[in-house]
mmCIF file with all atom_site columns, C-alpha atoms in Angstrom:
data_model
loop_
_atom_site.group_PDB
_atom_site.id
_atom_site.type_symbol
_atom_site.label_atom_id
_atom_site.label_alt_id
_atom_site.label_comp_id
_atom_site.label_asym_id
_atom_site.label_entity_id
_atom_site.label_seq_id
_atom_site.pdbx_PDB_ins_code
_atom_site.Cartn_x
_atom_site.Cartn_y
_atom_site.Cartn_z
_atom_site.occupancy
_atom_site.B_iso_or_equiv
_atom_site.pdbx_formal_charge
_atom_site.auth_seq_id
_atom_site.auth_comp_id
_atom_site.auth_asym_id
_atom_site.auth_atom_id
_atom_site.pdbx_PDB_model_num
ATOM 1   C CA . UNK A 1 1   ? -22.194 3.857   -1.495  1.00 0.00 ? 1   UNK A CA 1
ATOM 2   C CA . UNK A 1 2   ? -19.664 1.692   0.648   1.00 0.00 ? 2   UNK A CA 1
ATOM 3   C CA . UNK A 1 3   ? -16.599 2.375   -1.588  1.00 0.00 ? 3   UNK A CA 1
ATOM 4   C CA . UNK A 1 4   ? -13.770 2.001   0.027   1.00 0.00 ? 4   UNK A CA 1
ATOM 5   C CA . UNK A 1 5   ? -9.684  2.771   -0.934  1.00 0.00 ? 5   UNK A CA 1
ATOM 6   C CA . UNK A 1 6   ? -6.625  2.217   0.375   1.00 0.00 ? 6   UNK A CA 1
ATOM 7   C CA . UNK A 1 7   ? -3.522  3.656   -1.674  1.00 0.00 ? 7   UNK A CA 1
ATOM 8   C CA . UNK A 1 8   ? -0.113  2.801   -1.093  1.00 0.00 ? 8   UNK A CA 1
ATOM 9   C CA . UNK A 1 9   ? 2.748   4.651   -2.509  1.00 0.00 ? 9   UNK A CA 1
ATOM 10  C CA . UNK A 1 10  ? 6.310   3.926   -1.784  1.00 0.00 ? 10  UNK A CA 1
ATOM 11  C CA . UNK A 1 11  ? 9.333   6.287   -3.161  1.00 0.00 ? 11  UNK A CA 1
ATOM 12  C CA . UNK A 1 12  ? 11.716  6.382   -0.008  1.00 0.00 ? 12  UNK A CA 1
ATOM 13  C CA . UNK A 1 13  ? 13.382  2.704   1.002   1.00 0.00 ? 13  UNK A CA 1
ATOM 14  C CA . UNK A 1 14  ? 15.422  2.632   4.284   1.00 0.00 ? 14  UNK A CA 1
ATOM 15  C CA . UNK A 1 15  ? 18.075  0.722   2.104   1.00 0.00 ? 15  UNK A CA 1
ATOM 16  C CA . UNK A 1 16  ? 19.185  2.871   -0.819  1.00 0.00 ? 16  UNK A CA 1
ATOM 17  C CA . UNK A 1 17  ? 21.721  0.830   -1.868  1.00 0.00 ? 17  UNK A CA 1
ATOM 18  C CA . UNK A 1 18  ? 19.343  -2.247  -2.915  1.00 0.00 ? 18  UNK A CA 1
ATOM 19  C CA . UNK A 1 19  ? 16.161  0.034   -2.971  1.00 0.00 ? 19  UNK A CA 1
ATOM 20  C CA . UNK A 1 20  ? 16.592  3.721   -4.618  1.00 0.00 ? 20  UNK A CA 1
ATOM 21  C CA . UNK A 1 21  ? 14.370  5.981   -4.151  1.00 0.00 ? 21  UNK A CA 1
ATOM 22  C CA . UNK A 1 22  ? 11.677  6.443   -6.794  1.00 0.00 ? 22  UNK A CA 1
ATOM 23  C CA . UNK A 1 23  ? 10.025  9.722   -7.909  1.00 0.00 ? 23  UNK A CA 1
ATOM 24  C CA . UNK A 1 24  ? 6.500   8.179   -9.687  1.00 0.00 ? 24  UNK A CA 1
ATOM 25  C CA . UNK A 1 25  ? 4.928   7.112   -6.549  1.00 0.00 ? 25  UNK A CA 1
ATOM 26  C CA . UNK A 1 26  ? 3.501   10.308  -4.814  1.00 0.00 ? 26  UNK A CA 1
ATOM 27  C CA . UNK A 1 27  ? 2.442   11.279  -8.403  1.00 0.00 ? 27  UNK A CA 1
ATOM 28  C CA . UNK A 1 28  ? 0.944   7.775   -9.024  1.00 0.00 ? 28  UNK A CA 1
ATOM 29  C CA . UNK A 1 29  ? -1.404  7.833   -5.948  1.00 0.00 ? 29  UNK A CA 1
ATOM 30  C CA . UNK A 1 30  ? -2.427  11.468  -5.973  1.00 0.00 ? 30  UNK A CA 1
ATOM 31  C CA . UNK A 1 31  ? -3.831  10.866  -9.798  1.00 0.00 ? 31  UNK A CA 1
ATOM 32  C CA . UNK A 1 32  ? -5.273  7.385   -8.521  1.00 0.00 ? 32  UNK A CA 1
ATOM 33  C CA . UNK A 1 33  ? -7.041  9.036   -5.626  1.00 0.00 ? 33  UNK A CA 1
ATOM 34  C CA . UNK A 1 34  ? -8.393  11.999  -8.052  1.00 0.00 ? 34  UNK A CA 1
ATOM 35  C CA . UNK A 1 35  ? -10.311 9.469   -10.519 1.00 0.00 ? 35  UNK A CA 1
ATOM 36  C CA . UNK A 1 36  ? -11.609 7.741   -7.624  1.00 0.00 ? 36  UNK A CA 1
ATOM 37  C CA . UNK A 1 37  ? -12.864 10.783  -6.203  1.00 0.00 ? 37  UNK A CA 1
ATOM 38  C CA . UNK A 1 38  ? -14.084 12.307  -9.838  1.00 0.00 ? 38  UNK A CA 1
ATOM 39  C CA . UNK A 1 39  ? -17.650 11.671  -10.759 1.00 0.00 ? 39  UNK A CA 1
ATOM 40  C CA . UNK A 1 40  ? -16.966 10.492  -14.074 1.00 0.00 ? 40  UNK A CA 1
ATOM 41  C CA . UNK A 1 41  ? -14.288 8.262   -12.324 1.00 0.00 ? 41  UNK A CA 1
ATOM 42  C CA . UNK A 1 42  ? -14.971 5.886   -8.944  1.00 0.00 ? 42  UNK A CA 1
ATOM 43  C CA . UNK A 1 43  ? -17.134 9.133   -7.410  1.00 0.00 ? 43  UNK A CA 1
ATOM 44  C CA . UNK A 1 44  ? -16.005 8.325   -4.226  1.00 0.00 ? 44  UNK A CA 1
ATOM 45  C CA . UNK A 1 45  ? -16.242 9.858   -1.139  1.00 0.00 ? 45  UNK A CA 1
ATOM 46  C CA . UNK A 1 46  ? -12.480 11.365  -0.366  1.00 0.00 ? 46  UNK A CA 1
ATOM 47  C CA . UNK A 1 47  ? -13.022 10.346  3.619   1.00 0.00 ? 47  UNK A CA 1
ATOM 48  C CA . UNK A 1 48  ? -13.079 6.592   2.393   1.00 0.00 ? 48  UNK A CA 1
ATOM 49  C CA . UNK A 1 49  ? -9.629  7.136   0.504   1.00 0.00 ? 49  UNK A CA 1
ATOM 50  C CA . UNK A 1 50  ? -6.886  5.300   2.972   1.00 0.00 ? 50  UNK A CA 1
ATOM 51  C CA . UNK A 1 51  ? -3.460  6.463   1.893   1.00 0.00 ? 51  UNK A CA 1
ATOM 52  C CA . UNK A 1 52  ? 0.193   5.105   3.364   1.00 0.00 ? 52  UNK A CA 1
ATOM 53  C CA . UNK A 1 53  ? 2.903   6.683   1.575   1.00 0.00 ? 53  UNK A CA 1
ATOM 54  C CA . UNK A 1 54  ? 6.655   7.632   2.033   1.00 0.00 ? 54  UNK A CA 1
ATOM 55  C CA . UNK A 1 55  ? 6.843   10.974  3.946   1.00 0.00 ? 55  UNK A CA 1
ATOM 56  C CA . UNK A 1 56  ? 8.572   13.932  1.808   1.00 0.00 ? 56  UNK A CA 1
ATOM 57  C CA . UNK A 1 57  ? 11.663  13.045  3.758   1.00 0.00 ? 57  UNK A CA 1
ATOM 58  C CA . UNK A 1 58  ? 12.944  10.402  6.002   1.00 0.00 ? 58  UNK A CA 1
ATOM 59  C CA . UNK A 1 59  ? 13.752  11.274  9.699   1.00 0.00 ? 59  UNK A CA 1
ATOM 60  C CA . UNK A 1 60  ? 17.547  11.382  10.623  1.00 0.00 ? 60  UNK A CA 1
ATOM 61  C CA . UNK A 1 61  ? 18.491  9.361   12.163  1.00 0.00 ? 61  UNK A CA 1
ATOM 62  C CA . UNK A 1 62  ? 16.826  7.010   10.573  1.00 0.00 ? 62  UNK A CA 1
ATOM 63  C CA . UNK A 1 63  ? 15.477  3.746   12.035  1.00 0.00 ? 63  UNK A CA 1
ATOM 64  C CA . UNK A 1 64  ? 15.322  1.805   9.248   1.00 0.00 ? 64  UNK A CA 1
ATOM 65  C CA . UNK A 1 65  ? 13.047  -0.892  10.709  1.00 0.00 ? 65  UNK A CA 1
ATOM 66  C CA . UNK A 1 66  ? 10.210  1.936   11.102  1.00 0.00 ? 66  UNK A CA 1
ATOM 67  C CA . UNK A 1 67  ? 10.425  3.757   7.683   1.00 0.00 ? 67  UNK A CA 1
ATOM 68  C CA . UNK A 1 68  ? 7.147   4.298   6.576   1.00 0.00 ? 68  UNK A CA 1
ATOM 69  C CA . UNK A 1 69  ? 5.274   2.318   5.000   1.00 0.00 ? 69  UNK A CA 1
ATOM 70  C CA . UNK A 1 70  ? 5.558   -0.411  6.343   1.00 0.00 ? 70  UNK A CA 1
ATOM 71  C CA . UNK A 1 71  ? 3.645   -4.245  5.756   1.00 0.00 ? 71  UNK A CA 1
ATOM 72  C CA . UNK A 1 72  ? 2.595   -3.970  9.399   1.00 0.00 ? 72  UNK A CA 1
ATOM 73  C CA . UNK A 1 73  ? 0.816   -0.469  8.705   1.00 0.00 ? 73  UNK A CA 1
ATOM 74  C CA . UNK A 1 74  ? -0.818  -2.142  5.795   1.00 0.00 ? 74  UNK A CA 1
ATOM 75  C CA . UNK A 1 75  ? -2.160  -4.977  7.114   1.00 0.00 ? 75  UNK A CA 1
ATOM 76  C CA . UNK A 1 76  ? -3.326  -2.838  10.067  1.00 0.00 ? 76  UNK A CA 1
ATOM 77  C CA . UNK A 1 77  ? -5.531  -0.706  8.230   1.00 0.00 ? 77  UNK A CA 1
ATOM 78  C CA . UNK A 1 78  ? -6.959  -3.643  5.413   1.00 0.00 ? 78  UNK A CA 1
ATOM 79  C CA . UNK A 1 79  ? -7.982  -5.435  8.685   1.00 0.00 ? 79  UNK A CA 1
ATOM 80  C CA . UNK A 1 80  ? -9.583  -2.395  10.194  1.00 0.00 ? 80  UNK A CA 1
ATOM 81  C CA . UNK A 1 81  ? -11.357 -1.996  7.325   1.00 0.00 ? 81  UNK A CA 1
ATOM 82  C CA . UNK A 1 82  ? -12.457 -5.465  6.574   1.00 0.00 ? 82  UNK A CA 1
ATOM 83  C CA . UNK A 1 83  ? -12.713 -7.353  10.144  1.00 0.00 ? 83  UNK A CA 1
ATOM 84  C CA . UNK A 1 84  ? -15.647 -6.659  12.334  1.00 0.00 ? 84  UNK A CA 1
ATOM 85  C CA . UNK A 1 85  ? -13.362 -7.294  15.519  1.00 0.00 ? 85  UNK A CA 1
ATOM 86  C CA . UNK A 1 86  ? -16.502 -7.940  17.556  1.00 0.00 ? 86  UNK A CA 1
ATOM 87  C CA . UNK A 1 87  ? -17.454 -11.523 15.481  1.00 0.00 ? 87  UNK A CA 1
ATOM 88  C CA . UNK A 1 88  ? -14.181 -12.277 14.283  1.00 0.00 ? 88  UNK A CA 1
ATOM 89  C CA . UNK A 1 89  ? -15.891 -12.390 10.396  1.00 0.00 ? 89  UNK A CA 1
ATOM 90  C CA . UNK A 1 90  ? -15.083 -10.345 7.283   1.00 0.00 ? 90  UNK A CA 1
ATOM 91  C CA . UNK A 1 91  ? -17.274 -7.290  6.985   1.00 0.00 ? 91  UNK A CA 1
ATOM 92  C CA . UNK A 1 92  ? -19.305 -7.530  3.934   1.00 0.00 ? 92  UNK A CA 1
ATOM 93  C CA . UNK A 1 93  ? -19.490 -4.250  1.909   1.00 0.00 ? 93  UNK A CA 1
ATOM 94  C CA . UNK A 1 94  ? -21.819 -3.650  -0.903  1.00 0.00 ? 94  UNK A CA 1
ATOM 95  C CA . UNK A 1 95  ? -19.424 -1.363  -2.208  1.00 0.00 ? 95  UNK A CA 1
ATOM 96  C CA . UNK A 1 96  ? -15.873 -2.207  -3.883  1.00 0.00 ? 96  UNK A CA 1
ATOM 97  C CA . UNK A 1 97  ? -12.800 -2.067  -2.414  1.00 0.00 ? 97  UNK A CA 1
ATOM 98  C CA . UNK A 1 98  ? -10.368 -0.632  -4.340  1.00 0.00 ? 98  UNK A CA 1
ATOM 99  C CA . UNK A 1 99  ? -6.152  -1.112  -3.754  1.00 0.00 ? 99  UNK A CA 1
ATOM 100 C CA . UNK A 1 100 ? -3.623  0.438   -5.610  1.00 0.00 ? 100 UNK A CA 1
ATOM 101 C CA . UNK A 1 101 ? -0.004  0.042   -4.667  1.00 0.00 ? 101 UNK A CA 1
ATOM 102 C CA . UNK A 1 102 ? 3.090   1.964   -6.718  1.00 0.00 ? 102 UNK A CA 1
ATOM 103 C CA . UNK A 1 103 ? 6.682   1.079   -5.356  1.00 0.00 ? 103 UNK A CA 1
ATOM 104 C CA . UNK A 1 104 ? 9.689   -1.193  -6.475  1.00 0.00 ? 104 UNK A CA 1
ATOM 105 C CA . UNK A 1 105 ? 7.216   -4.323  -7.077  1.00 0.00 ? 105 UNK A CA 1
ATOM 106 C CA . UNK A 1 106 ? 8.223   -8.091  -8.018  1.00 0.00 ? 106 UNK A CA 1
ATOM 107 C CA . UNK A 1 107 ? 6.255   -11.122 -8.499  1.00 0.00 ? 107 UNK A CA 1
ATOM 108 C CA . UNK A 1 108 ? 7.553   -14.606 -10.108 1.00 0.00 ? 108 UNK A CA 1
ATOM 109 C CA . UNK A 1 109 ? 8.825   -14.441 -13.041 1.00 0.00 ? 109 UNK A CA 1
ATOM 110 C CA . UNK A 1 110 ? 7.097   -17.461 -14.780 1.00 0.00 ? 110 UNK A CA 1
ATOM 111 C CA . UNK A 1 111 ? 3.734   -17.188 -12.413 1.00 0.00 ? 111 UNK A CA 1
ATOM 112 C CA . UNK A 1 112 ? 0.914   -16.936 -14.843 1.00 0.00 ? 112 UNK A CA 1
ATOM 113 C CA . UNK A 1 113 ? -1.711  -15.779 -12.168 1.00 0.00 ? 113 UNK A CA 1
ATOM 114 C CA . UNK A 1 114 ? -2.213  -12.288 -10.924 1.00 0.00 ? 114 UNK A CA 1
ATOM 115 C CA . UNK A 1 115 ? 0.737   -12.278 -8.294  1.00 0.00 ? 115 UNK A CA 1
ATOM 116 C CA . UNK A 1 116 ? 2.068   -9.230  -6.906  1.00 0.00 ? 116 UNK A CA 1
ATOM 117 C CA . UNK A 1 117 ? 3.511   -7.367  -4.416  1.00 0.00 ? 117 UNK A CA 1
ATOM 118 C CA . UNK A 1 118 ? 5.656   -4.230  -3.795  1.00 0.00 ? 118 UNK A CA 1
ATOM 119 C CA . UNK A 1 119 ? 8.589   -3.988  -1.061  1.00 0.00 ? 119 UNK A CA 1
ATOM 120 C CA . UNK A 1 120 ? 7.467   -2.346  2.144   1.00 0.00 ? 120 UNK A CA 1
ATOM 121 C CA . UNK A 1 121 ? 9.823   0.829   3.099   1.00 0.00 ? 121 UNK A CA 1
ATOM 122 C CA . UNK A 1 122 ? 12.014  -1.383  5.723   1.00 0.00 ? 122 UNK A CA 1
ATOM 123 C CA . UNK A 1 123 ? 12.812  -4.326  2.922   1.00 0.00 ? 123 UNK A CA 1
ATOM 124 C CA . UNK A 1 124 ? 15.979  -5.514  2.942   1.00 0.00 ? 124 UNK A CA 1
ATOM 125 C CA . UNK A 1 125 ? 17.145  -7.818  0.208   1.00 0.00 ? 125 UNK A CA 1
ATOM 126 C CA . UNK A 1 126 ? 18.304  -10.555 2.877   1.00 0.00 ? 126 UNK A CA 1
ATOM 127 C CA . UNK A 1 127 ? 14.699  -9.985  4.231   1.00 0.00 ? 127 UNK A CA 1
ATOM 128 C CA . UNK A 1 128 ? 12.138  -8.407  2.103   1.00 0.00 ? 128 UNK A CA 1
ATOM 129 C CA . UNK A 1 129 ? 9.445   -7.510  3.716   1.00 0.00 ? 129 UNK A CA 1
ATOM 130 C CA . UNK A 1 130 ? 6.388   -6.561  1.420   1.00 0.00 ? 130 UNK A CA 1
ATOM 131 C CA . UNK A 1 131 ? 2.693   -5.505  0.873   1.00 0.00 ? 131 UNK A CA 1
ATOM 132 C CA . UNK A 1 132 ? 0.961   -8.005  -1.102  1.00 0.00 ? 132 UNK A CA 1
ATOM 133 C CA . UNK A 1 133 ? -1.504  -6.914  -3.834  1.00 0.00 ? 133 UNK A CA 1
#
C-alpha cells in the first residue's frame, strides 16, 4: 500500500493578538492520525504519517518569522513527497494521499468550490502567510 499522510496542526501563532492560540489542534491530528493508522480506519502504515504541528511551547525569545509551522515547511515536505527531483515529474502513487490541516482557517466567503486554507504559525494579518488545502 502507498498511503501516504501529512497532518498539519496549528494551535500556537507568533501573533497572539490577531491569532490566539487554539487548544483543538494537537487533539484534532492525534485522532486523525489514529483512524488512519486503525485497520477498520485508513490501516496505514504510522512511518507514512507526516506531521507539522505547533511545539508544546514556543521558544523565548521568539522569532516570530520561524514559529513552527510554517508554509515553507509544508510545501517542503508535499514536494518531497510528491516530486521525483531526479525527472522533475510528479511521482505517481497507487496509494492516496491523505491531508488534514486544523488551525485558524479562512477561505472566501461567497466561493462555492472547495477553497481552503489555514494560517501558517508566522501569519500576520498585514501578511498572511498560509498552507493551502
Amino acid at each position: 500500500m502507498e498511503d501516504m499522510a501529512i497532518l498539519v496542526g496549528v494551535s500556537k501563532y507568533a501573533y497572539t493578538q490577531s491569532f490566539p492560540p487554539l487548544d483543538g489542534p494537537p487533539n484534532d491530528v492525534r485522532l486523525f492520525k489514529d483512524w488512519l493508522i486503525s485497520p477498520t480506519g485508513g490501516g496505514m502504515n504510522a512511518d507514512d504519517i507526516h506531521i507539522l504541528e505547533s511545539p508544546p511551547e514556543l521558544p523565548s525569545p521568539l522569532d516570530p518569522e520561524e514559529t513552527p509551522p510554517r508554509t515553507q515547511d509544508f510545501d517542503r515536505l508535499f514536494k518531497r513527497l510528491t516530486v521525483d527531483p531526479a525527472n522533475d515529474d510528479f511521482i505517481r502513487r497507487s496509494g492516496r494521499l491523505y491531508l488534514y490541516f486544523s488551525g485558524h482557517g479562512f477561505s472566501e466567503r461567497f466561493d462555492e468550490s472547495v477553497k481552503a486554507a489555514i494560517y501558517a504559525a508566522n501569519a500576520m494579518r498585514s501578511w498572511p502567510e498560509n498552507i493551502c488545502g
